[in-house]
Amino acid sequence: EPEVTQTPSHQVTQMGQEVILRCVPISNHLYFYWYRQILGQKVEFLVSFYNNEISEKSEIFDDQFSVERPDGSNFTLKIRSTKLEDSAMYFCASKGTSGRTDTQYFGPGTRLTVL
Amino acid sequence: AQRVTQPEKLLSVFKGAPVELKCNYSYSGSPELFWYVQYSRQRLQLLLRHISRESIKGFTADLNKGETSFHLKKPFAQEEDSAMYYCAPNNAGGTSYGKLTFGQGTILTVHP
């Protein structure tokens, strides 16, 4: 069964550094998402992406964040200048259609630690 | 404001006992409701969704629009049901592309 993959599984960085988190969505999916989960807190929506542009973003997704689909397979989340509070688990998800009832498939997550 | 409440952070039951994981939501419009599960060291995965009205791994969930609840139930819990469970309405309508709003999650532990 196809799966969403994410790399790396764990990223450690210094505050102020740029990080790029990578995701490979399921191949025929069209809708892509990033969520994050700070330790001990709930999973929070960051951004959705469709047709090569951001379709919706949360308040968390400020100018330090950007997303890109540089080729036909990867979907990346870039944090330009990391802060301590960016430490979290970041999940990528994808789904095949715009249907409200369609399932989002999640990747295993990247744990980002900002020192 | 859109809000999802899972009042129990931890829930412990013994094998064979009934289990109910509560979820209440406050949402504009008519969201679609989902339950996602995360087993130890595994990714988030869909357990069930309201629209399907199906039973997955013995779990069912009934949408009560009057009480705005979507509680997850299983009559006889099994040890392998131990996991984190998230209630997640889908942001429906308008220009939404289906973002999920997660509750805080409930850690279910089923003891032998």
CSV table of C-alpha atoms in Angstrom, one decimal, chain A residues 37-101:
chain,number,residue,atom,x,y,z
A,37,GLN,CA,2.7,18.8,17.2
A,38,ILE,CA,4.6,20.4,20.0
A,39,LEU,CA,5.4,17.9,22.8
A,40,GLY,CA,2.4,17.4,25.0
A,41,GLN,CA,0.1,19.5,22.8
A,42,LYS,CA,-2.4,18.7,20.1
A,43,VAL,CA,-1.7,18.3,16.4
A,44,GLU,CA,-2.1,21.7,14.7
A,45,PHE,CA,-2.7,22.6,11.1
A,46,LEU,CA,-0.1,24.7,9.4
A,47,VAL,CA,-0.8,24.9,5.7
A,48,SER,CA,-2.6,23.2,2.8
A,49,PHE,CA,-1.3,23.2,-0.8
A,50,TYR,CA,-3.0,22.5,-4.0
A,51,ASN,CA,-2.3,23.2,-7.7
A,52,ASN,CA,1.1,24.6,-6.8
A,53,GLU,CA,-0.1,27.2,-4.4
A,54,ILE,CA,-1.1,27.6,-0.8
A,55,SER,CA,-4.8,27.1,-0.4
A,56,GLU,CA,-5.1,27.8,3.3
A,57,LYS,CA,-2.7,28.6,6.2
A,58,SER,CA,-2.9,29.0,9.9
A,59,GLU,CA,-1.7,31.9,12.1
A,60,ILE,CA,1.3,29.8,13.0
A,61,PHE,CA,2.4,29.8,9.3
A,62,ASP,CA,4.1,33.2,9.3
A,63,ASP,CA,6.7,34.6,7.0
A,64,GLN,CA,9.4,32.3,8.4
A,65,PHE,CA,7.6,29.3,6.9
A,66,SER,CA,7.3,28.4,3.2
A,67,VAL,CA,6.2,25.4,1.3
A,68,GLU,CA,7.2,24.2,-2.1
A,69,ARG,CA,6.6,21.3,-4.5
A,70,PRO,CA,9.9,21.6,-6.4
A,71,ASP,CA,9.2,18.5,-8.6
A,72,GLY,CA,6.5,16.0,-9.2
A,73,SER,CA,7.1,14.1,-6.1
A,74,ASN,CA,8.5,16.1,-3.2
A,75,PHE,CA,6.7,18.6,-0.9
A,76,THR,CA,8.9,20.6,1.4
A,77,LEU,CA,8.4,22.8,4.4
A,78,LYS,CA,11.1,25.4,5.0
A,79,ILE,CA,11.6,27.3,8.2
A,80,ARG,CA,13.9,30.2,7.4
A,81,SER,CA,15.2,31.1,10.8
A,82,THR,CA,14.3,28.6,13.4
A,83,LYS,CA,13.3,29.5,16.9
A,84,LEU,CA,13.3,27.4,20.0
A,85,GLU,CA,9.5,27.3,19.9
A,86,ASP,CA,9.6,25.6,16.5
A,87,SER,CA,10.7,22.4,18.2
A,88,ALA,CA,8.0,19.9,17.4
A,89,MET,CA,7.0,16.9,15.4
A,90,TYR,CA,6.1,17.9,11.9
A,91,PHE,CA,3.6,15.8,9.9
A,92,CYS,CA,3.0,15.8,6.2
A,93,ALA,CA,-0.3,14.5,4.8
A,94,SER,CA,-1.8,14.1,1.4
A,95,LYS,CA,-5.2,13.2,-0.1
A,96,GLY,CA,-6.4,12.4,-3.5
A,97,THR,CA,-9.5,14.5,-4.0
A,98,SER,CA,-11.1,17.7,-2.7
A,99,GLY,CA,-13.9,15.6,-1.2
A,100,ARG,CA,-14.7,16.6,2.4
A,101,THR,CA,-14.9,13.0,3.4
